[in-house]
Structure formats: structure tokens, C-alpha cells
Coordinates of C-alpha atoms (C1' of nucleotides) in Angstrom, one line a residue:
Chain A
M1 CA 112.1 118.8 110.7
R2 CA 111.1 116.0 113.0
I3 CA 107.8 114.0 113.1
G4 CA 105.9 116.4 115.3
E5 CA 106.3 119.3 112.9
L6 CA 105.5 117.2 109.8
S7 CA 102.4 116.1 111.7
A8 CA 101.4 119.7 112.4
R9 CA 101.9 120.8 108.9
T10 CA 100.0 117.9 107.2
G11 CA 97.3 117.1 109.8
A12 CA 98.4 113.5 109.8
S13 CA 98.9 112.1 113.2
R14 CA 102.4 111.0 114.3
R15 CA 101.0 107.5 114.4
S16 CA 99.8 107.7 110.8
L17 CA 103.1 109.0 109.6
R18 CA 105.0 106.1 111.2
Y19 CA 102.4 103.8 109.7
Y20 CA 102.9 105.3 106.2
E21 CA 106.6 104.7 106.6
Q22 CA 106.1 101.1 107.7
Q23 CA 103.9 100.6 104.6
G24 CA 106.6 102.1 102.4
L25 CA 104.6 105.2 101.5
L26 CA 107.1 107.5 103.1
V27 CA 110.9 107.4 103.6
S28 CA 112.7 109.2 106.3
A29 CA 116.3 110.0 107.1
R30 CA 117.2 109.2 110.7
S31 CA 119.2 111.3 113.1
P32 CA 122.1 109.5 114.9
S33 CA 119.8 108.9 117.8
G34 CA 117.2 107.3 115.5
Q35 CA 114.7 110.1 115.2
R36 CA 113.0 110.7 111.9
C37 CA 114.1 113.7 109.9
Y38 CA 112.1 115.2 107.0
D39 CA 112.5 118.0 104.7
D40 CA 109.9 120.3 103.1
D41 CA 109.3 118.0 100.1
H42 CA 107.8 115.5 102.5
V43 CA 104.9 117.8 103.3
Q44 CA 103.6 117.5 99.7
R45 CA 104.3 113.8 99.6
V46 CA 102.2 113.3 102.7
A47 CA 99.4 115.4 101.2
L48 CA 99.4 113.2 98.2
V49 CA 99.3 110.0 100.3
Q50 CA 96.4 111.5 102.3
S51 CA 94.6 112.3 99.1
F52 CA 95.0 108.8 97.8
L53 CA 94.0 107.2 101.1
A54 CA 90.9 109.4 101.3
A55 CA 90.1 108.2 97.8
G56 CA 89.9 104.7 99.2
M57 CA 93.2 103.4 97.8
S58 CA 94.9 100.8 99.9
S59 CA 98.3 101.5 101.2
R60 CA 99.6 98.5 99.2
T61 CA 98.3 100.1 96.0
I62 CA 99.8 103.5 96.9
A63 CA 103.1 101.8 97.7
Q64 CA 103.2 100.3 94.3
M65 CA 103.1 103.8 92.7
V66 CA 105.2 105.7 95.2
P67 CA 108.6 104.7 93.9
C68 CA 107.6 106.6 90.7
M69 CA 106.4 109.6 92.6
T70 CA 109.9 110.9 93.5
E71 CA 112.0 109.9 90.5
P72 CA 110.6 107.8 87.7
N73 CA 112.1 104.4 87.9
M74 CA 112.6 102.5 84.7
D75 CA 112.2 99.1 86.3
R76 CA 108.9 99.8 88.0
A77 CA 107.4 102.5 85.7
R78 CA 105.5 100.0 83.6
E79 CA 103.9 98.1 86.3
A80 CA 103.3 101.3 88.2
L81 CA 101.5 102.7 85.2
T82 CA 99.3 99.7 85.0
A83 CA 98.4 100.1 88.7
M84 CA 97.8 103.8 88.2
N85 CA 95.5 103.3 85.2
Q86 CA 93.6 100.5 87.1
E87 CA 93.2 102.9 90.1
R88 CA 92.1 105.6 87.8
N89 CA 89.3 103.5 86.5
R90 CA 88.3 102.4 90.0
L91 CA 88.2 106.0 91.0
S92 CA 86.1 107.0 88.1
S93 CA 83.5 104.3 88.7
T94 CA 83.5 105.1 92.4
I95 CA 82.8 108.7 91.6
D96 CA 79.9 107.6 89.3
S97 CA 78.5 105.5 92.1
L98 CA 78.6 108.4 94.5
A99 CA 77.0 110.7 92.0
A100 CA 74.2 108.1 91.5
A101 CA 73.7 107.9 95.3
R102 CA 73.5 111.7 95.4
T103 CA 70.9 111.7 92.8
A104 CA 68.9 109.1 94.7
L105 CA 69.3 111.2 97.8
D106 CA 68.1 114.3 96.0
H107 CA 65.0 112.4 95.0
L108 CA 64.3 111.5 98.6
I109 CA 64.9 115.0 99.7
N110 CA 62.4 116.3 97.1
V111 CA 59.7 113.8 98.1
N112 CA 60.0 114.8 101.7
R113 CA 60.0 118.5 101.0
K114 CA 56.8 118.1 99.1
F115 CA 55.3 116.0 101.8
L116 CA 56.1 118.7 104.4
A117 CA 54.7 121.4 102.1
N118 CA 51.5 119.5 101.8
V119 CA 51.2 119.0 105.5
A120 CA 51.7 122.7 106.0
E121 CA 48.8 123.5 103.5
D122 CA 46.3 121.5 105.5
Chain B
M1 CA 59.8 85.7 98.2
R2 CA 62.1 84.4 100.8
I3 CA 65.6 85.6 101.6
G4 CA 67.5 83.5 99.1
E5 CA 65.6 84.9 96.2
L6 CA 66.0 88.5 97.4
S7 CA 69.6 87.8 97.8
A8 CA 69.9 86.5 94.2
R9 CA 68.0 89.4 92.8
T10 CA 69.9 92.1 94.6
G11 CA 73.4 90.6 94.8
A12 CA 73.4 91.2 98.6
S13 CA 74.3 88.1 100.6
R14 CA 71.7 86.6 102.9
R15 CA 74.0 87.6 105.7
S16 CA 73.9 91.2 104.6
L17 CA 70.2 91.2 104.2
R18 CA 69.7 90.0 107.8
Y19 CA 72.2 92.6 108.9
Y20 CA 70.3 95.3 107.1
E21 CA 67.1 94.3 109.0
Q22 CA 68.9 94.2 112.3
Q23 CA 70.1 97.7 111.7
G24 CA 66.6 98.9 110.7
L25 CA 67.3 99.4 107.1
L26 CA 64.8 96.8 105.9
V27 CA 61.6 95.4 107.3
S28 CA 60.3 91.9 106.6
A29 CA 57.1 90.1 107.1
R30 CA 57.5 86.6 108.7
S31 CA 55.9 83.4 107.8
P32 CA 54.3 81.4 110.6
S33 CA 57.5 79.5 111.0
G34 CA 59.6 82.6 111.2
Q35 CA 61.0 82.8 107.8
R36 CA 61.4 86.3 106.2
C37 CA 58.9 87.1 103.4
Y38 CA 59.6 90.0 101.0
D39 CA 57.7 91.4 98.0
D40 CA 59.0 93.0 94.9
D41 CA 59.3 96.5 96.4
H42 CA 62.0 95.2 98.6
V43 CA 64.3 94.7 95.6
Q44 CA 64.4 98.4 95.0
R45 CA 64.7 99.2 98.6
V46 CA 67.8 96.9 98.9
A47 CA 69.3 98.5 95.8
L48 CA 68.9 101.9 97.4
V49 CA 70.5 100.7 100.7
Q50 CA 73.4 99.2 98.8
S51 CA 73.9 102.4 96.9
F52 CA 74.0 104.4 100.1
L53 CA 76.3 102.0 101.8
A54 CA 78.6 102.0 98.8
A55 CA 78.6 105.8 99.1
G56 CA 80.1 105.4 102.5
M57 CA 77.0 106.2 104.6
S58 CA 76.9 104.3 107.9
S59 CA 73.9 102.1 108.5
R60 CA 72.9 104.3 111.4
T61 CA 72.6 107.3 109.0
I62 CA 70.6 105.3 106.5
A63 CA 68.4 104.1 109.2
Q64 CA 67.6 107.6 110.1
M65 CA 66.3 108.3 106.6
V66 CA 64.7 105.0 105.8
P67 CA 61.4 105.6 107.6
C68 CA 60.8 108.4 105.1
M69 CA 61.6 106.2 102.1
T70 CA 58.4 104.2 102.1
E71 CA 55.9 106.7 103.4
P72 CA 56.8 110.1 104.5
N73 CA 56.4 110.4 108.2
M74 CA 55.5 113.7 109.7
D75 CA 57.2 113.1 113.0
R76 CA 60.5 112.2 111.4
A77 CA 60.5 114.1 108.2
R78 CA 62.2 117.2 109.6
E79 CA 65.1 115.4 111.2
A80 CA 65.3 113.1 108.3
L81 CA 65.6 116.0 106.0
T82 CA 68.4 117.4 108.1
A83 CA 70.2 114.2 108.0
M84 CA 69.7 113.9 104.2
N85 CA 71.0 117.3 103.5
Q86 CA 74.0 116.7 105.8
E87 CA 74.7 113.5 103.9
R88 CA 74.3 115.2 100.6
N89 CA 77.0 117.7 101.6
R90 CA 79.2 115.0 102.8
L91 CA 78.7 113.1 99.5
S92 CA 79.5 116.2 97.5
S93 CA 82.7 116.9 99.3
T94 CA 83.7 113.2 99.0
I95 CA 83.1 113.4 95.3
D96 CA 85.3 116.5 95.2
S97 CA 88.1 114.7 97.0
L98 CA 88.0 111.8 94.7
A99 CA 88.0 114.1 91.7
A100 CA 91.1 115.8 93.2
A101 CA 92.8 112.5 93.7
R102 CA 92.0 111.5 90.2
T103 CA 93.6 114.7 88.9
A104 CA 96.7 114.0 91.0
L105 CA 96.8 110.5 89.6
D106 CA 96.5 111.8 86.1
H107 CA 99.5 114.0 86.7
L108 CA 101.5 111.1 87.9
I109 CA 100.5 109.0 84.9
N110 CA 101.6 111.8 82.6
V111 CA 105.0 112.2 84.3
N112 CA 105.6 108.4 83.9
R113 CA 104.4 108.3 80.4
K114 CA 106.8 111.0 79.4
F115 CA 109.6 109.3 81.3
L116 CA 109.0 106.1 79.4
A117 CA 108.8 107.9 76.1
N118 CA 112.2 109.6 76.8
V119 CA 113.8 106.3 77.7
A120 CA 112.5 104.8 74.5
E121 CA 114.1 107.6 72.6
D122 CA 117.6 107.0 73.9
Chain C
dC1 C1' 121.5 119.7 136.1
dT2 C1' 116.7 119.0 135.8
dA3 C1' 112.2 119.0 134.0
dA4 C1' 109.3 119.3 130.2
dA5 C1' 108.3 118.1 125.7
dC6 C1' 109.4 115.2 122.2
dG7 C1' 110.7 110.8 120.0
dC8 C1' 111.3 105.6 119.7
dT9 C1' 109.2 100.7 119.4
dC10 C1' 105.9 97.3 120.6
dA11 C1' 101.4 95.6 121.2
dC12 C1' 96.6 95.7 122.0
dA13 C1' 92.0 98.1 120.9
dT14 C1' 88.6 100.1 117.7
dC15 C1' 85.1 100.6 114.0
dG16 C1' 81.6 98.7 110.4
dA17 C1' 80.1 95.5 107.0
dT18 C1' 80.6 91.0 106.0
dG19 C1' 82.3 86.0 106.0
dA20 C1' 82.1 81.5 108.2
dC21 C1' 80.4 78.1 111.0
dA22 C1' 77.5 75.7 114.4
dA23 C1' 73.2 73.7 115.9
dG24 C1' 68.8 73.5 114.9
dG25 C1' 63.8 74.0 112.4
dG26 C1' 60.8 73.9 107.9
dC27 C1' 59.3 71.9 103.8
dA28 C1' 59.0 69.4 99.3
dA29 C1' 60.1 65.1 96.6
dG30 C1' 61.5 60.4 96.7
Chain D
dC1 C1' 60.3 58.6 107.0
dT2 C1' 64.4 60.3 104.9
dT3 C1' 67.2 63.1 102.2
dG4 C1' 68.4 67.6 100.7
dC5 C1' 68.0 72.3 100.6
dC6 C1' 66.5 76.5 102.5
dC7 C1' 65.7 79.0 106.6
dT8 C1' 66.6 80.6 111.8
dT9 C1' 69.7 82.8 115.6
dG10 C1' 74.2 83.4 117.7
dT11 C1' 79.0 83.9 117.9
dC12 C1' 83.7 84.5 116.4
dA13 C1' 86.9 86.2 112.7
dT14 C1' 88.4 89.5 109.3
dC15 C1' 90.3 93.8 107.0
dG16 C1' 92.9 98.6 107.2
dA17 C1' 93.9 102.8 109.2
dT18 C1' 94.3 104.8 113.3
dG19 C1' 94.0 105.4 118.6
dT20 C1' 96.2 104.5 122.9
dG21 C1' 99.4 103.5 126.4
dA22 C1' 103.5 101.5 128.4
dG23 C1' 108.4 101.8 129.0
dC24 C1' 112.3 104.0 127.8
dG25 C1' 115.8 107.3 125.3
dT26 C1' 116.6 112.4 123.4
dT27 C1' 116.5 117.2 123.0
dT28 C1' 115.9 121.7 124.8
dA29 C1' 114.8 125.6 127.9
dG30 C1' 115.3 127.4 132.5

DNA sequence: CTAAACGCTCACATCGATGACAAGGGCAAG
DNA sequence: CTTGCCCTTGTCATCGATGTGAGCGTTTAG
């Protein structure tokens, strides 16, 4: 498939897909005329990249792990594992922060609910 | 206290504190010479703002809720509640995304661990 | 064959929170 | 009064992912 179809299937813009490739997150075969050619596997790959980007990973970090996403690579597996574990920790503590923020928000929501209820009573 | 001390106590840079004020996230009294004066309550307030910013809320969004953080305000309570609930949902789905990314990462980590173990066997 | 739709590269623009720096005023200790 | 440190406002720079548009080649349907 060409870039338009991959874009349609993944929801990533053509622009983003080219950017992913430029950053080494995605590899494409090229037609004789230079157009990018993808196969079905790339759909999942893009989904994974999107998931990681949405999680706040930088493309540099993802690029470090990507070589091991397709076929584990002995040379890079160790450093990739290090990066992955580091990111896993970062993710976990981010999740904790968000949960804390949500708790604080819940508190604010309750205070305001009660306030509105009191006003209604008067 | 003046801005330097608040900065030291909260970990937010002086620059950030001025920015928070400019965005309506923080209010300060001023000394006759124009210097910002804070009291202890502001430490908590800044912590809350930092927590929300770290959770990816825009300063505009936080500004919408802040008037109701100090003293509930009848005029704004309803719209603020709307914004708060909206943000709560956004937070929840962000947390879900991060959790999904972490699961995907765990999968990758396992694949690589096994690969390295197999290599070691040979 | 032609036109529409798609693809290519290159380069500049955008957003939001923050850093960095300039030019100047306020205040305490020597 | 001077020195040193803290404060003020204002402006320009930064980062990363993506939008946007120009200028030009390719593929496909009529």
C-alpha cells in the first residue's frame, strides 16, 4: 500500500508518517519512482509508535527500541532493554502523577458540588 | 514571602511563577515598590498548579478552575464544574493510554529478554 | 491523451511552558 | 555612598510533533 492508505488505516497524517520515517521509527520500501510502499505489518507498527508517542516518549527514545521491535537484534538488545526499562519506570511515575492530579481534581469537584448544593438550599 | 522564597519552596522557577500569574493561575499582593508578596497558602496553590500542568492541562484550562480553588464562586462554579469534569475524563483516558503503552512495552521487554536468554543458551 | 488524485522533497509556521538576557529599581550591610 | 543580591518588565530563543504550501513528478480513470 502507499502512504495515503497507511494514513487512512492508522489515523496518522501523511506528514507524520514521513516524519516517523525520518526519525527512524518506520522503514519503507520504495517503488522505482520513489514512492513509499508498505505492507500490512506496518499498520501495527504505526499503532505502536503512536501509542508510545502518546505516552510522551520522544522519537529518539522510540528509535532506540524500534530495531528490536521487528527482529530482536543481538547487538542492540541490551541497550534497548535498558532504555525500555527506563521508559517503563518513567511511564509508571507519570501514571502516578496523573492519578494524583485526578485525585486533587476530584477533591475540587466535591468542594464545588457541595458549595452549589448549599447555595440551592438557601 | 517574596518570589525567590516561593520558588525555593515549590521548585518552580521565578520565571514560571511570573508566568503563572500572567496566565491567571496565581494572584499576588504587591509591596509598595511593586515586588510580589506571597503567604504560606500560595505554596500549596503552586503545588496544585504544578500537578495540573504536569498532568498536561493547559494553563487556560487551569485558569478556568482556579477561581473556584480559593473560595467557591457562584457565578463560575457551574462552568468550572463542567471544565473540571471534562478534564477529569481527559485525565482518565490519558491514564488509560499510558497504561496501554506500558503493557505494550512490557511485551517488548519480555520478547527481548527471551531472545537474550536463548542467545545465552547457544 | 488528459485531468484528477496522489506522491515526492524542502522549508517555514505553530503551540505552550520555560530559559536567558537586558536594562533598570529596591534594600540591607559594609 | 557603594557593593551585592533580589526584584521588576520585556523580548527573543528553545524543544518536538505536526500543519501547510510550493513546485514538481506519478499513477489512474475517463
